[in-house]
Backbone as a ProteinNet text record, in pm:
[ID]
protein_1_A
[PRIMARY]
XXXXXXXXXXXXXXXXXXXXXXXXXXXXXXXXXXXXXXXXXXXXXXXXXXXXXXXXXXXXXX
[TERTIARY]
-801.1	-727.9	-824.9	-782.7	-867.8	-861	-978.2	-985.2	-949.3	-923.2	-885.8	-995.5	-1120.4	-1232.9	-1240.2	-1217.5	-1220	-1106.5	-986.7	-872.8	-901	-960.6	-995.1	-1095.2	-1192.4	-1291.8	-1224.7	-1131.8	-1059.8	-978	-910.7	-831.4	-919.9	-1033.6	-1126.4	-1176.2	-1212	-1258.8	-1149.2	-1027	-915	-889.4	-889.3	-866	-977.7	-1101.1	-1214.2	-1197.9	-1149.3	-1128.9	-1018.7	-908.8	-801.8	-849.1	-929.9	-985.4	-1080.2	-1161.3	-1256.7	-1185.8	-1068.5	-997.2	-881.7	-880.6	-777.5	-779	-662.2	-652.1	-683.6	-698	-729.8	-619.7	-657.4	-559.1	-549.6	-646.4	-638	-710.2	-669.4	-730.8	-851.6	-953	-1071.5	-1087.3	-1177.2	-1207	-1245.2	-1329.5	-1375.9	-1259.6	-1171.3	-1057.4	-965	-937.9	-851.8	-904.7	-1032.4	-1090.5	-1103.7	-1114.9	-1128.8	-994.6	-891.3	-764.8	-650.1	-654.3	-539.2	-568.6	-478.6	-489.9	-447.7	-328.8	-276.1	-171.1	-158.5	-53	30.4	160.2	251.5	335.7	332.7	412.3	530.1	650.1	769.6	829.7	833.2	874.6	828.9	842.7	788.6	840.4	956.8	1013.7	998.2	941.7	929.1	788.1	714.7	576.3	563.8	495.9	473.1	323	284.7	144.8	133.4	44.6	20.4	-114	-110.3	-230.2	-305.4	-436.5	-518.3	-501.2	-487.5	-483	-350.3	-240.3	-107.9	-74.1	-91.6	-56.1	-135.7	-263.7	-348	-303.7	-267.1	-221.4	-90.8	2.7	131	113.3	23.7	-3.2	-60.8	-143.5	-209.4	-112	-11.4	80.5	198.9	216.8	329.2	298.3
6223.3	6159.2	6072.8	5952.3	5859.7	5893.6	5903.6	5934.4	5814.9	5841.9	5737.5	5632.4	5675.7	5583	5488.9	5542.2	5458.6	5357.8	5400.8	5309.4	5195.4	5226.7	5123.7	5025.1	5075.6	4989.5	4896.2	4949.1	4867	4759.2	4795.5	4698.2	4587.3	4624.1	4526.6	4431.3	4485.7	4402.3	4307.3	4357.1	4273.8	4160	4189.7	4085.8	3982.8	4026.7	3933.5	3836.1	3884.4	3795.9	3694.4	3737.3	3642.5	3536.6	3574.8	3478	3383.4	3436.8	3356.2	3244.9	3275	3178.3	3109.4	3117	3050.3	2900.6	2844.4	2701.5	2662.6	2759.1	2735.1	2652.1	2553	2466.8	2485.9	2554.4	2581.9	2712.7	2775.7	2902.4	2878.8	2958.4	2955.2	3094	3106.5	3234.9	3338.5	3298	3387.6	3438.6	3348.8	3386.3	3481.3	3449.2	3535.6	3678	3693.2	3826.5	3900.1	3827.1	3892.8	3931	3851.9	3873.4	3925.6	3904.3	3936	4053.8	4150.9	4269.7	4236.3	4175.5	4143.3	4032.8	3953.2	3852.5	3886.8	3911.1	3944.2	3822.1	3781.5	3668.9	3724.3	3710.6	3760.6	3653.3	3532.5	3414.7	3294.8	3172.8	3057.2	3041.2	3096.5	3080.8	3204.3	3311.9	3436.6	3492.7	3479.9	3527.5	3616.5	3728.4	3820	3827.9	3811.2	3824.4	3949.3	4040.1	4162.3	4145	4139.6	4118.8	4249.3	4244.5	4364	4416.5	4327.1	4366.5	4329.2	4351.1	4310.5	4367.7	4497.7	4561	4504.2	4481.5	4427.4	4286.2	4207.5	4071.5	4073.7	4158	4166	4209.8	4303.4	4346.7	4232.4	4150.5	4041.9	3931.1	3904.7	3794.8	3836.4	3964.9	4010.9	4001
-725.2	-617	-535.4	-506.8	-432.3	-284	-220.5	-79.2	6.7	133.2	229	239.5	241.9	254	133.6	13.5	-107.2	-105.7	-60.9	-53.9	43.5	157.4	255.8	196.8	121.3	58.5	-42	-123.7	-220.9	-150.5	-41.7	33.6	87.4	142.5	197.7	89.2	-25.5	-136.6	-182.4	-192.6	-234.9	-138.8	-10.2	90.1	90.8	72.8	67.3	-48.8	-162.4	-277.2	-249.9	-186.4	-155.9	-57.1	39.4	134.5	61.9	-27.9	-104.9	-181.6	-235.6	-318.5	-245.9	-115.1	-35.3	-65.7	-87.2	-114	-257.4	-343	-483.9	-549.3	-625.8	-690	-840.5	-899.7	-1043.1	-1073.7	-1182.7	-1222.1	-1311	-1288.8	-1374.1	-1435.9	-1528.5	-1591.7	-1485.9	-1391.6	-1285.3	-1200.6	-1160.2	-1077.1	-1153.1	-1277.7	-1358.8	-1363.9	-1386.1	-1399.4	-1266.2	-1157.5	-1027.4	-965.3	-988.3	-918.6	-1004	-1134.8	-1219.2	-1311.1	-1307.6	-1393.1	-1535.9	-1549.8	-1682.5	-1669.8	-1774.4	-1782.7	-1905.1	-1883.1	-1992.4	-2025.6	-2151.6	-2199.4	-2279.1	-2223.7	-2291.4	-2380.9	-2332.2	-2407.3	-2323.8	-2375	-2300.8	-2157.3	-2128	-1994.2	-1905.8	-1959.8	-1883.9	-1896.7	-1787.2	-1781.2	-1657.4	-1672.6	-1560.7	-1533	-1406.3	-1365.8	-1279.2	-1317.8	-1241.4	-1171.5	-1038.4	-957.9	-938.2	-934.5	-911.2	-769.6	-674.5	-533.7	-470.5	-539.9	-495.3	-357.4	-338	-210.8	-94.1	-115.5	-10	27.6	-72.7	-46.7	32	-8	62	206.9	231.7	369	452	391.7	463.8	501.8	417.9	445.1	531.4	553.5	637	783.6
[MASK]
++++++++++++++++++++++++++++++++++++++++++++++++++++++++++++++

């Protein structure tokens, strides 16, 4: 089980990455590996992106 301190550290790291890439206009290899957990391609019109720090990002924009 992840402790409260570890969760806070993960949140902080996630938010720092989103701030680092603020205003980004294109994806690079580095950005993909830092921010994205997985990209699922179902068909050409249906793609799912799973973010590594989704919860932290949602908290920041609310």
